[in-house]
Amino acid sequence: MRFSAILLLLMICSLDMLAEGPKVLKLKKTPERVTIDGVIDPAWSTADSADGFLMQQPYHNIPSTRRTVANILTTDQALFCIMVCYDQRDSIQVITGKLDNTDGDYGSIMLDTFLDKRTAYKFGVTASGARADCRLLDDARNRDYSWDGVWFSAAKVYDWGFVIEWEIPYRSIQYDQNLSEWGLDFDRWMPTHNEDTYWCPYEENEGQRVSKFGKLVFEDFQPTIKGNNLEFYPVGITRATYLQDGKYKGEPDAGLDIFYNPSQKLTFQLTANPDFAQIEADPFAFNISRYETHFDERRPFFTQGNEVFMPTGRERGTGFYRPLELFYSRRIGKVLPDGSEVPLQLGAKVFGRLEDWEYGGFLATTGDRDYMEDGEQKTEARAYFSSVRFKRQILDNSSIGVLFVGKHSLHQDDGVLDIDGAFRSSDWQLSYQFARSFKNRQGDLATSAGFLMTKDNMLLFIRGRYIGDSFDVNQVGYVPWLGTGELTGVGGPRWYFQDGYVRQILLIGGFAFNYKKVESYIDQSGVLVFNMQFRDNWGFEIDYIVGRSKDQGIVYDSYEFDYSSWFNISPKWFGNVYGAYSRTYNFSREYLARYFSFGSQFGWHALKVLDLGTSFNMFVEGNPDNKIQDITYNARPFVSVTPINDLNLRVYLDNVFVRSSKRVERIIFGALFSYSFLPKSWIYLAVNEMRDRSEQFDPTGILLPNSLHVTDRVSVLKIKYLYYF
C-alpha cells in the first residue's frame, strides 16, 4: 500500500509537469573558457539548467529515482554541455568501450538542429568516457548509427555520482542558420537500476519522438560559424594474401576518403580505391527457402548516410511494414560464385537539404573481373551504379519521396523508379511504396504498404505487398519474391500496468494471405501472438501460425510455432533464446517435411575491460518419413578486450558442424585490432582465415583426400588519418 501511494504521488507530480507544456532551456554565451575534463568549472553557474528528468522505464513518466541536471553554454565556435548524474559510486557501471560499442551508465544530448521535428543528432558518453553518436530519423522511429561526427567529451566519477562534459563544434554538424531555437532533449541510462530517463515526457505507447522535444532557445547568440568543413582521409593499406605452400603475396596500396560540407545543408562524400579490412566475415546462414539469403551491409562507405536512399516509413523494432529494398548496396563490389570480389574503384555521394526537401545522389564504378562458375570461365563486366533521391516533408510530420537506382554495363541497363512516403500521427503511421523496374526496355510493377496504430490499450497493423513476375531488380536491389502478393492483418488488446512486476501483456490475432503465381495458389493462415514483458528487462513472445499452403504442386496443411525471449536483467550479462518448429517445404532437399531450429546469443561483461560471448544455432531437417534427415550446428564465440576507450581487440571463431558427416565442414577465424587514436582516425590490423572441405588438387592436378584446408587467408594493416579543415 505504501509503495502504491508513493507511485500515485509521483504520477500526480509528473502530470503537473506534463501540463506545463514543452520544456525550454535558454542558451547563453560564455566569455569564459570551458575545459572539457569532467570537472565542474565556475562558468557553468551562469548556464540555464535542465532538471526534473522523467522515467520512460521501468515506470512511465514519474520522476527519476536519481537526480540528473544538465546545463548548456556556447561560444562562437562550439556548443558546450555538462550533465551531473547523482548516484552512489558502487551503483555506477564504469565499463571501457569504443566509439561504436558502449555500455554501462550513460548520458546523452539530442539536438534537432533544423527544427523539422523528424531528425536529430544524438551524442552519448558513458561514465568511463566512451563515446557513441548517431542520428535519429523518422521522428526517432529509426537510428543511423553509421553517422560519425567530430566532437569531444570527458567523464569523471565521484563518490556522489559522475559528470559528463561535451564540446560539439558547430562546423561538425549541419543546422539551419535562420533559426532562433533548436529541438532539445537529454537521456540518462542507469543499468544497475534498470532506469531510462529523459528530460522531456513521452507517451508510453509511442516512446521517444523528436516532434515532442523541448526547446533550446538562443537568448543572446545565434550560431553562424562557417569553415572549409573539409575532412580529408588518406588511407595506407598493406595486404598479405596466402597463396599456398607457405607463400604469401604482399600488396601495398593506398586509398582516399573525402567528406566536404560546402554549406550547412549539403554533404559530399568520395572514396577512391576503398578497402574494407575492418569488416567481419558474414555469419553462417542456413536457408531452406526458395529465395537467396540476405546479408546486411557492413562496409562503412555504403552505411554512412545510407538512410537518404532508404524507403520512408520503416519503424525500428516492428514488422508492420516491409518496404522493398530497391537499393541493395551488396550488389556493388559483389562476391562472385568462385569467391572473388568485383573491385570497387570509385564511389561518390552527395546529400543535403533545401527548405522542406532532402536530396541525395550516389555514383560508383566497378572494374571487370574474370571468374569461374561450374568449370566455365566468365567475366563480370565493368559497370556504373547510380542513385538519385528526393524526399519532401509534408503535412508537418509526413513525407513523400522519389528514388531512382540504376546500373549500366556494356550491353545492359538495369534499374528501378520508386515513389514512397508516409502519413504520420503521434500514434499511427501509414507507409506506402510504388515502384517500376526496367531491364533495357522491359519491366514490371511492385508495391508495398503498411498501417500501424499503437494505442494505450490496443495494437493494430495491416500490411500488403504485390510484386510483378517480371519485376527484376536483381542487379541493384534485393526483391527475390517475383510474382507474389501478400496481405496480413493482426490486432488485439494491450495491457500496460503502471506498477507491479509485469510491465506489458499483448495478445493479438489475425490473418495472412500469400499469393504465389508460380503455384497459382493463395496460401491462407491464421496468426496468434502472445507477448509478455517484465519490469526487470526481460520478456518473451510466442507465435502460432496455422494454415494451408502449396509448394512445388503439393497442397498441405502448414503450421509454425515460434518462441523468442530476451534477458537483460543484469548490467553484467545479456541473453536471447529463440526457436521455431514448422511443417514446411524444404527447397534445398525438394520435399515436404518438418523443420526445427533453435538459437541463442549470450554476452558477459566478465571484467571492466573484457567481454565474452557466443551465438549458437541448431538446424534440424526432417524427412517425409518423420525422421531426422540431418542436423547442422553453428557457433560463433568471441572475445573482446578493451583496455582503454577507443582501443579494442576482438577475436571470433565461426564454425559449422554437420551430424551426417560427423565433422566440422567450415571454420572462419577472425581477429581485429582497432584503435581510434584521434577523432575519426584509425589503425586497423585484421587477420581473417577460412577453412572448408572444398575440392583440393595437388600440383599435378590429382584430387586430394577430403580435408579441412585453408581456402583464404589474408592479413591487412590499415591506417586512416583525418585532416580536418
mmCIF file of C-alpha atoms in Angstrom, residues 228-552:
data_model
loop_
_atom_site.group_PDB
_atom_site.id
_atom_site.type_symbol
_atom_site.label_atom_id
_atom_site.label_comp_id
_atom_site.label_asym_id
_atom_site.label_seq_id
_atom_site.Cartn_x
_atom_site.Cartn_y
_atom_site.Cartn_z
ATOM 1 C CA ASN A 228 36.054 24.848 -45.014
ATOM 2 C CA ASN A 229 34.178 21.887 -43.487
ATOM 3 C CA LEU A 230 36.557 19.540 -45.258
ATOM 4 C CA GLU A 231 37.542 16.112 -43.946
ATOM 5 C CA PHE A 232 40.397 14.524 -45.872
ATOM 6 C CA TYR A 233 41.414 10.918 -45.132
ATOM 7 C CA PRO A 234 44.489 9.441 -46.794
ATOM 8 C CA VAL A 235 44.457 5.675 -46.261
ATOM 9 C CA GLY A 236 47.520 3.424 -46.276
ATOM 10 C CA ILE A 237 46.990 -0.312 -46.745
ATOM 11 C CA THR A 238 49.312 -3.317 -46.664
ATOM 12 C CA ARG A 239 47.765 -6.669 -47.514
ATOM 13 C CA ALA A 240 49.344 -10.121 -47.269
ATOM 14 C CA THR A 241 47.408 -12.917 -49.019
ATOM 15 C CA TYR A 242 48.215 -16.613 -48.514
ATOM 16 C CA LEU A 243 48.908 -18.369 -51.831
ATOM 17 C CA GLN A 244 49.600 -21.969 -50.593
ATOM 18 C CA ASP A 245 52.717 -23.921 -49.559
ATOM 19 C CA GLY A 246 53.689 -21.257 -47.029
ATOM 20 C CA LYS A 247 53.910 -18.473 -49.616
ATOM 21 C CA TYR A 248 52.307 -15.055 -49.348
ATOM 22 C CA LYS A 249 51.666 -12.230 -51.788
ATOM 23 C CA GLY A 250 52.273 -8.714 -50.467
ATOM 24 C CA GLU A 251 50.134 -5.895 -51.845
ATOM 25 C CA PRO A 252 50.866 -2.352 -50.589
ATOM 26 C CA ASP A 253 48.130 0.045 -51.640
ATOM 27 C CA ALA A 254 46.552 3.384 -50.837
ATOM 28 C CA GLY A 255 43.115 4.954 -50.858
ATOM 29 C CA LEU A 256 41.415 8.251 -50.211
ATOM 30 C CA ASP A 257 38.206 9.317 -48.475
ATOM 31 C CA ILE A 258 36.848 12.870 -48.609
ATOM 32 C CA PHE A 259 33.941 14.487 -46.755
ATOM 33 C CA TYR A 260 33.046 18.045 -47.700
ATOM 34 C CA ASN A 261 30.255 20.305 -46.456
ATOM 35 C CA PRO A 262 30.193 23.345 -48.765
ATOM 36 C CA SER A 263 27.191 24.578 -46.790
ATOM 37 C CA GLN A 264 25.313 23.666 -43.629
ATOM 38 C CA LYS A 265 22.786 21.797 -45.758
ATOM 39 C CA LEU A 266 24.999 19.889 -48.185
ATOM 40 C CA THR A 267 27.438 16.975 -47.768
ATOM 41 C CA PHE A 268 29.739 15.487 -50.374
ATOM 42 C CA GLN A 269 31.487 12.150 -49.834
ATOM 43 C CA LEU A 270 34.032 10.432 -52.078
ATOM 44 C CA THR A 271 36.053 7.236 -51.762
ATOM 45 C CA ALA A 272 38.781 6.065 -54.113
ATOM 46 C CA ASN A 273 40.138 2.521 -54.043
ATOM 47 C CA PRO A 274 38.427 1.658 -50.754
ATOM 48 C CA ASP A 275 39.453 -1.314 -48.635
ATOM 49 C CA PHE A 276 37.096 -2.810 -46.096
ATOM 50 C CA ALA A 277 39.600 -4.640 -43.906
ATOM 51 C CA GLN A 278 37.699 -3.830 -40.709
ATOM 52 C CA ILE A 279 34.704 -5.931 -41.776
ATOM 53 C CA GLU A 280 33.973 -9.311 -40.224
ATOM 54 C CA ALA A 281 33.025 -12.207 -42.473
ATOM 55 C CA ASP A 282 29.272 -12.686 -42.851
ATOM 56 C CA PRO A 283 27.781 -15.069 -40.286
ATOM 57 C CA PHE A 284 26.711 -18.531 -41.396
ATOM 58 C CA ALA A 285 23.161 -18.566 -42.774
ATOM 59 C CA PHE A 286 21.077 -21.748 -43.070
ATOM 60 C CA ASN A 287 18.481 -21.427 -45.807
ATOM 61 C CA ILE A 288 15.830 -23.925 -46.934
ATOM 62 C CA SER A 289 13.619 -21.389 -48.741
ATOM 63 C CA ARG A 290 13.391 -20.823 -52.483
ATOM 64 C CA TYR A 291 14.972 -17.346 -52.138
ATOM 65 C CA GLU A 292 18.566 -16.166 -51.769
ATOM 66 C CA THR A 293 19.952 -15.206 -48.350
ATOM 67 C CA HIS A 294 20.023 -11.517 -47.449
ATOM 68 C CA PHE A 295 23.143 -10.116 -45.770
ATOM 69 C CA ASP A 296 23.404 -6.759 -44.042
ATOM 70 C CA GLU A 297 25.733 -4.120 -45.431
ATOM 71 C CA ARG A 298 28.830 -3.663 -43.272
ATOM 72 C CA ARG A 299 31.159 -1.567 -45.449
ATOM 73 C CA PRO A 300 31.480 1.963 -43.991
ATOM 74 C CA PHE A 301 31.224 3.887 -47.262
ATOM 75 C CA PHE A 302 27.827 2.357 -48.007
ATOM 76 C CA THR A 303 26.410 2.546 -44.487
ATOM 77 C CA GLN A 304 27.283 6.205 -43.850
ATOM 78 C CA GLY A 305 24.407 8.418 -44.939
ATOM 79 C CA ASN A 306 22.600 5.421 -46.436
ATOM 80 C CA GLU A 307 19.284 6.379 -44.813
ATOM 81 C CA VAL A 308 18.841 9.020 -47.527
ATOM 82 C CA PHE A 309 18.382 6.245 -50.100
ATOM 83 C CA MET A 310 16.127 4.034 -47.976
ATOM 84 C CA PRO A 311 12.313 3.983 -48.294
ATOM 85 C CA THR A 312 10.348 6.138 -45.885
ATOM 86 C CA GLY A 313 8.187 4.570 -43.216
ATOM 87 C CA ARG A 314 10.100 1.697 -41.691
ATOM 88 C CA GLU A 315 9.919 1.639 -37.903
ATOM 89 C CA ARG A 316 12.648 0.121 -35.782
ATOM 90 C CA GLY A 317 11.535 -2.922 -33.799
ATOM 91 C CA THR A 318 8.268 -3.542 -35.669
ATOM 92 C CA GLY A 319 7.409 -5.627 -38.708
ATOM 93 C CA PHE A 320 4.231 -3.819 -39.676
ATOM 94 C CA TYR A 321 5.735 -2.540 -42.931
ATOM 95 C CA ARG A 322 8.245 -4.279 -45.180
ATOM 96 C CA PRO A 323 9.308 -1.892 -47.944
ATOM 97 C CA LEU A 324 11.047 -3.337 -50.971
ATOM 98 C CA GLU A 325 14.827 -2.965 -50.781
ATOM 99 C CA LEU A 326 15.362 -1.353 -54.166
ATOM 100 C CA PHE A 327 18.919 -0.200 -53.400
ATOM 101 C CA TYR A 328 20.881 -3.190 -52.047
ATOM 102 C CA SER A 329 24.462 -1.954 -51.917
ATOM 103 C CA ARG A 330 25.801 -5.506 -51.566
ATOM 104 C CA ARG A 331 25.294 -5.719 -55.363
ATOM 105 C CA ILE A 332 28.160 -3.220 -55.755
ATOM 106 C CA GLY A 333 31.558 -4.882 -55.454
ATOM 107 C CA LYS A 334 29.690 -8.158 -55.048
ATOM 108 C CA VAL A 335 31.116 -11.602 -54.337
ATOM 109 C CA LEU A 336 31.210 -13.847 -57.438
ATOM 110 C CA PRO A 337 30.423 -17.606 -57.498
ATOM 111 C CA ASP A 338 34.113 -18.576 -57.137
ATOM 112 C CA GLY A 339 34.557 -16.345 -54.056
ATOM 113 C CA SER A 340 36.379 -13.490 -55.787
ATOM 114 C CA GLU A 341 35.079 -9.934 -55.473
ATOM 115 C CA VAL A 342 34.298 -7.351 -58.122
ATOM 116 C CA PRO A 343 36.687 -4.412 -57.462
ATOM 117 C CA LEU A 344 35.099 -1.144 -56.394
ATOM 118 C CA GLN A 345 37.223 1.610 -57.908
ATOM 119 C CA LEU A 346 35.455 4.860 -57.087
ATOM 120 C CA GLY A 347 32.406 5.933 -55.149
ATOM 121 C CA ALA A 348 30.825 9.327 -54.520
ATOM 122 C CA LYS A 349 27.773 10.535 -52.582
ATOM 123 C CA VAL A 350 26.069 13.858 -52.160
ATOM 124 C CA PHE A 351 23.147 14.538 -49.831
ATOM 125 C CA GLY A 352 21.602 17.586 -48.263
ATOM 126 C CA ARG A 353 18.558 19.779 -47.651
ATOM 127 C CA LEU A 354 16.759 22.639 -49.346
ATOM 128 C CA GLU A 355 13.785 24.063 -47.436
ATOM 129 C CA ASP A 356 11.458 21.082 -46.852
ATOM 130 C CA TRP A 357 13.361 18.898 -49.332
ATOM 131 C CA GLU A 358 16.022 16.277 -48.655
ATOM 132 C CA TYR A 359 18.030 15.010 -51.598
ATOM 133 C CA GLY A 360 20.842 12.609 -52.332
ATOM 134 C CA GLY A 361 22.906 11.246 -55.197
ATOM 135 C CA PHE A 362 25.189 8.243 -55.472
ATOM 136 C CA LEU A 363 27.684 7.109 -58.113
ATOM 137 C CA ALA A 364 30.079 4.146 -58.106
ATOM 138 C CA THR A 365 32.229 2.396 -60.685
ATOM 139 C CA THR A 366 33.393 -1.213 -60.566
ATOM 140 C CA GLY A 367 36.070 -2.876 -62.664
ATOM 141 C CA ASP A 368 35.742 -6.069 -64.675
ATOM 142 C CA ARG A 369 36.650 -9.427 -63.141
ATOM 143 C CA ASP A 370 37.160 -12.909 -64.613
ATOM 144 C CA TYR A 371 35.770 -15.790 -62.556
ATOM 145 C CA MET A 372 34.931 -19.488 -62.770
ATOM 146 C CA GLU A 373 31.422 -20.914 -62.488
ATOM 147 C CA ASP A 374 30.710 -24.637 -62.967
ATOM 148 C CA GLY A 375 34.044 -25.108 -64.711
ATOM 149 C CA GLU A 376 33.384 -22.285 -67.182
ATOM 150 C CA GLN A 377 35.314 -19.012 -67.279
ATOM 151 C CA LYS A 378 33.122 -15.920 -67.263
ATOM 152 C CA THR A 379 33.608 -12.177 -66.942
ATOM 153 C CA GLU A 380 31.755 -9.670 -64.790
ATOM 154 C CA ALA A 381 31.843 -6.550 -66.949
ATOM 155 C CA ARG A 382 32.786 -3.064 -65.788
ATOM 156 C CA ALA A 383 29.690 -1.250 -64.542
ATOM 157 C CA TYR A 384 28.444 2.120 -63.336
ATOM 158 C CA PHE A 385 25.930 2.316 -60.471
ATOM 159 C CA SER A 386 23.881 5.421 -59.765
ATOM 160 C CA SER A 387 21.064 6.526 -57.496
ATOM 161 C CA VAL A 388 19.109 9.769 -57.089
ATOM 162 C CA ARG A 389 16.778 10.513 -54.194
ATOM 163 C CA PHE A 390 14.358 13.379 -53.403
ATOM 164 C CA LYS A 391 12.190 13.471 -50.293
ATOM 165 C CA ARG A 392 9.878 16.249 -49.107
ATOM 166 C CA GLN A 393 8.311 16.897 -45.734
ATOM 167 C CA ILE A 394 4.548 17.448 -45.960
ATOM 168 C CA LEU A 395 1.698 17.921 -43.503
ATOM 169 C CA ASP A 396 4.029 18.759 -40.612
ATOM 170 C CA ASN A 397 5.461 15.271 -39.867
ATOM 171 C CA SER A 398 4.661 13.269 -43.023
ATOM 172 C CA SER A 399 6.796 12.835 -46.123
ATOM 173 C CA ILE A 400 6.860 11.772 -49.763
ATOM 174 C CA GLY A 401 9.871 10.747 -51.849
ATOM 175 C CA VAL A 402 11.134 9.641 -55.257
ATOM 176 C CA LEU A 403 14.024 7.206 -55.766
ATOM 177 C CA PHE A 404 15.930 6.080 -58.863
ATOM 178 C CA VAL A 405 18.546 3.317 -58.810
ATOM 179 C CA GLY A 406 20.377 2.137 -61.936
ATOM 180 C CA LYS A 407 23.235 0.004 -63.217
ATOM 181 C CA HIS A 408 24.832 0.496 -66.621
ATOM 182 C CA SER A 409 27.192 -2.075 -68.149
ATOM 183 C CA LEU A 410 28.394 -2.752 -71.674
ATOM 184 C CA HIS A 411 25.270 -4.470 -73.034
ATOM 185 C CA GLN A 412 22.567 -3.844 -70.424
ATOM 186 C CA ASP A 413 20.811 -1.198 -68.370
ATOM 187 C CA ASP A 414 19.043 -2.212 -65.161
ATOM 188 C CA GLY A 415 17.177 -0.040 -62.720
ATOM 189 C CA VAL A 416 14.066 0.934 -60.823
ATOM 190 C CA LEU A 417 11.996 4.089 -60.204
ATOM 191 C CA ASP A 418 10.104 4.415 -56.938
ATOM 192 C CA ILE A 419 7.612 6.721 -55.195
ATOM 193 C CA ASP A 420 7.259 6.214 -51.440
ATOM 194 C CA GLY A 421 6.219 8.055 -48.331
ATOM 195 C CA ALA A 422 4.414 8.006 -45.014
ATOM 196 C CA PHE A 423 1.497 9.783 -43.353
ATOM 197 C CA ARG A 424 2.105 10.071 -39.611
ATOM 198 C CA SER A 425 0.252 10.993 -36.480
ATOM 199 C CA SER A 426 1.523 10.592 -32.938
ATOM 200 C CA ASP A 427 0.123 7.066 -32.560
ATOM 201 C CA TRP A 428 -0.379 5.811 -36.134
ATOM 202 C CA GLN A 429 1.532 5.644 -39.402
ATOM 203 C CA LEU A 430 0.546 4.738 -42.975
ATOM 204 C CA SER A 431 3.535 3.918 -45.201
ATOM 205 C CA TYR A 432 3.450 3.196 -48.928
ATOM 206 C CA GLN A 433 5.688 2.440 -51.905
ATOM 207 C CA PHE A 434 5.112 2.147 -55.668
ATOM 208 C CA ALA A 435 7.921 1.007 -57.976
ATOM 209 C CA ARG A 436 8.583 0.287 -61.665
ATOM 210 C CA SER A 437 11.587 -1.781 -62.727
ATOM 211 C CA PHE A 438 13.330 -1.828 -66.088
ATOM 212 C CA LYS A 439 15.844 -4.112 -67.761
ATOM 213 C CA ASN A 440 16.683 -2.392 -71.024
ATOM 214 C CA ARG A 441 13.115 -1.725 -72.238
ATOM 215 C CA GLN A 442 11.345 -4.437 -70.242
ATOM 216 C CA GLY A 443 9.930 -4.059 -66.736
ATOM 217 C CA ASP A 444 7.090 -4.528 -64.278
ATOM 218 C CA LEU A 445 5.380 -3.004 -61.232
ATOM 219 C CA ALA A 446 5.553 -3.608 -57.491
ATOM 220 C CA THR A 447 4.008 -2.002 -54.430
ATOM 221 C CA SER A 448 4.105 -2.312 -50.660
ATOM 222 C CA ALA A 449 2.127 -0.616 -47.886
ATOM 223 C CA GLY A 450 1.626 -0.855 -44.156
ATOM 224 C CA PHE A 451 -0.535 0.699 -41.450
ATOM 225 C CA LEU A 452 0.360 0.688 -37.735
ATOM 226 C CA MET A 453 -1.669 2.024 -34.817
ATOM 227 C CA THR A 454 -0.464 1.832 -31.209
ATOM 228 C CA LYS A 455 -2.949 2.934 -28.571
ATOM 229 C CA ASP A 456 -2.709 2.730 -24.805
ATOM 230 C CA ASN A 457 -4.893 -0.373 -24.779
ATOM 231 C CA MET A 458 -4.584 -1.897 -28.264
ATOM 232 C CA LEU A 459 -2.357 -2.510 -31.271
ATOM 233 C CA LEU A 460 -3.344 -2.891 -34.926
ATOM 234 C CA PHE A 461 -1.297 -3.371 -38.070
ATOM 235 C CA ILE A 462 -2.140 -4.210 -41.660
ATOM 236 C CA ARG A 463 0.384 -4.674 -44.427
ATOM 237 C CA GLY A 464 0.219 -5.677 -48.066
ATOM 238 C CA ARG A 465 2.614 -6.238 -50.936
ATOM 239 C CA TYR A 466 2.469 -7.103 -54.639
ATOM 240 C CA ILE A 467 5.460 -7.885 -56.876
ATOM 241 C CA GLY A 468 5.034 -8.454 -60.600
ATOM 242 C CA ASP A 469 6.541 -11.613 -62.044
ATOM 243 C CA SER A 470 8.806 -9.503 -64.328
ATOM 244 C CA PHE A 471 9.856 -7.064 -61.603
ATOM 245 C CA ASP A 472 13.579 -7.865 -61.863
ATOM 246 C CA VAL A 473 15.860 -5.584 -59.833
ATOM 247 C CA ASN A 474 18.392 -8.278 -59.016
ATOM 248 C CA GLN A 475 21.321 -6.164 -60.286
ATOM 249 C CA VAL A 476 20.597 -3.218 -57.969
ATOM 250 C CA GLY A 477 18.163 -4.337 -55.248
ATOM 251 C CA TYR A 478 17.002 -7.266 -53.142
ATOM 252 C CA VAL A 479 13.491 -8.295 -54.216
ATOM 253 C CA PRO A 480 13.554 -12.064 -54.938
ATOM 254 C CA TRP A 481 9.816 -12.696 -54.387
ATOM 255 C CA LEU A 482 8.712 -12.223 -58.006
ATOM 256 C CA GLY A 483 5.102 -12.961 -58.894
ATOM 257 C CA THR A 484 3.843 -12.828 -55.311
ATOM 258 C CA GLY A 485 1.284 -10.915 -53.277
ATOM 259 C CA GLU A 486 0.699 -10.635 -49.529
ATOM 260 C CA LEU A 487 -1.995 -9.305 -47.200
ATOM 261 C CA THR A 488 -1.612 -9.560 -43.417
ATOM 262 C CA GLY A 489 -3.715 -8.025 -40.667
ATOM 263 C CA VAL A 490 -3.379 -8.524 -36.906
ATOM 264 C CA GLY A 491 -4.615 -6.669 -33.872
ATOM 265 C CA GLY A 492 -5.669 -7.092 -30.305
ATOM 266 C CA PRO A 493 -5.674 -5.777 -26.746
ATOM 267 C CA ARG A 494 -2.639 -4.400 -24.974
ATOM 268 C CA TRP A 495 -2.397 -4.152 -21.205
ATOM 269 C CA TYR A 496 0.137 -1.761 -19.681
ATOM 270 C CA PHE A 497 0.496 -1.894 -15.894
ATOM 271 C CA GLN A 498 1.551 1.271 -14.073
ATOM 272 C CA ASP A 499 3.164 -0.725 -11.266
ATOM 273 C CA GLY A 500 3.998 -4.300 -10.370
ATOM 274 C CA TYR A 501 6.425 -6.838 -11.827
ATOM 275 C CA VAL A 502 4.652 -7.226 -15.191
ATOM 276 C CA ARG A 503 5.046 -4.234 -17.469
ATOM 277 C CA GLN A 504 3.003 -5.231 -20.540
ATOM 278 C CA ILE A 505 0.889 -8.047 -21.961
ATOM 279 C CA LEU A 506 -0.015 -8.154 -25.634
ATOM 280 C CA LEU A 507 -2.437 -10.630 -27.205
ATOM 281 C CA ILE A 508 -3.069 -10.248 -30.917
ATOM 282 C CA GLY A 509 -4.571 -12.408 -33.611
ATOM 283 C CA GLY A 510 -5.272 -12.097 -37.300
ATOM 284 C CA PHE A 511 -4.936 -13.498 -40.791
ATOM 285 C CA ALA A 512 -2.392 -13.762 -43.614
ATOM 286 C CA PHE A 513 -2.799 -14.444 -47.332
ATOM 287 C CA ASN A 514 0.169 -15.050 -49.621
ATOM 288 C CA TYR A 515 -0.268 -15.401 -53.393
ATOM 289 C CA LYS A 516 2.428 -17.144 -55.485
ATOM 290 C CA LYS A 517 1.987 -17.088 -59.238
ATOM 291 C CA VAL A 518 4.409 -19.980 -59.702
ATOM 292 C CA GLU A 519 1.960 -22.155 -57.729
ATOM 293 C CA SER A 520 -1.259 -20.451 -58.941
ATOM 294 C CA TYR A 521 -2.358 -20.597 -55.319
ATOM 295 C CA ILE A 522 -3.100 -18.365 -52.322
ATOM 296 C CA ASP A 523 -1.655 -19.610 -49.029
ATOM 297 C CA GLN A 524 -4.015 -18.881 -46.131
ATOM 298 C CA SER A 525 -3.167 -18.828 -42.452
ATOM 299 C CA GLY A 526 -4.321 -17.656 -39.059
ATOM 300 C CA VAL A 527 -1.953 -15.937 -36.623
ATOM 301 C CA LEU A 528 -1.950 -15.778 -32.819
ATOM 302 C CA VAL A 529 0.723 -13.880 -30.839
ATOM 303 C CA PHE A 530 1.269 -13.641 -27.076
ATOM 304 C CA ASN A 531 3.882 -11.167 -25.813
ATOM 305 C CA MET A 532 4.802 -10.515 -22.183
ATOM 306 C CA GLN A 533 7.365 -8.011 -20.849
ATOM 307 C CA PHE A 534 8.618 -7.570 -17.299
ATOM 308 C CA ARG A 535 9.999 -4.575 -15.461
ATOM 309 C CA ASP A 536 13.416 -6.067 -14.802
ATOM 310 C CA ASN A 537 14.054 -6.003 -18.561
ATOM 311 C CA TRP A 538 13.234 -9.451 -19.814
ATOM 312 C CA GLY A 539 10.325 -10.897 -21.743
ATOM 313 C CA PHE A 540 9.136 -13.483 -24.205
ATOM 314 C CA GLU A 541 6.893 -13.921 -27.234
ATOM 315 C CA ILE A 542 5.068 -16.972 -28.583
ATOM 316 C CA ASP A 543 3.693 -17.038 -32.135
ATOM 317 C CA TYR A 544 1.457 -19.716 -33.622
ATOM 318 C CA ILE A 545 0.612 -19.787 -37.325
ATOM 319 C CA VAL A 546 -1.624 -22.412 -38.902
ATOM 320 C CA GLY A 547 -2.987 -22.604 -42.420
ATOM 321 C CA ARG A 548 -2.989 -24.255 -45.826
ATOM 322 C CA SER A 549 -0.155 -23.837 -48.347
ATOM 323 C CA LYS A 550 1.070 -25.041 -51.723
ATOM 324 C CA ASP A 551 4.679 -25.555 -52.818
ATOM 325 C CA GLN A 552 6.033 -27.395 -55.850
#
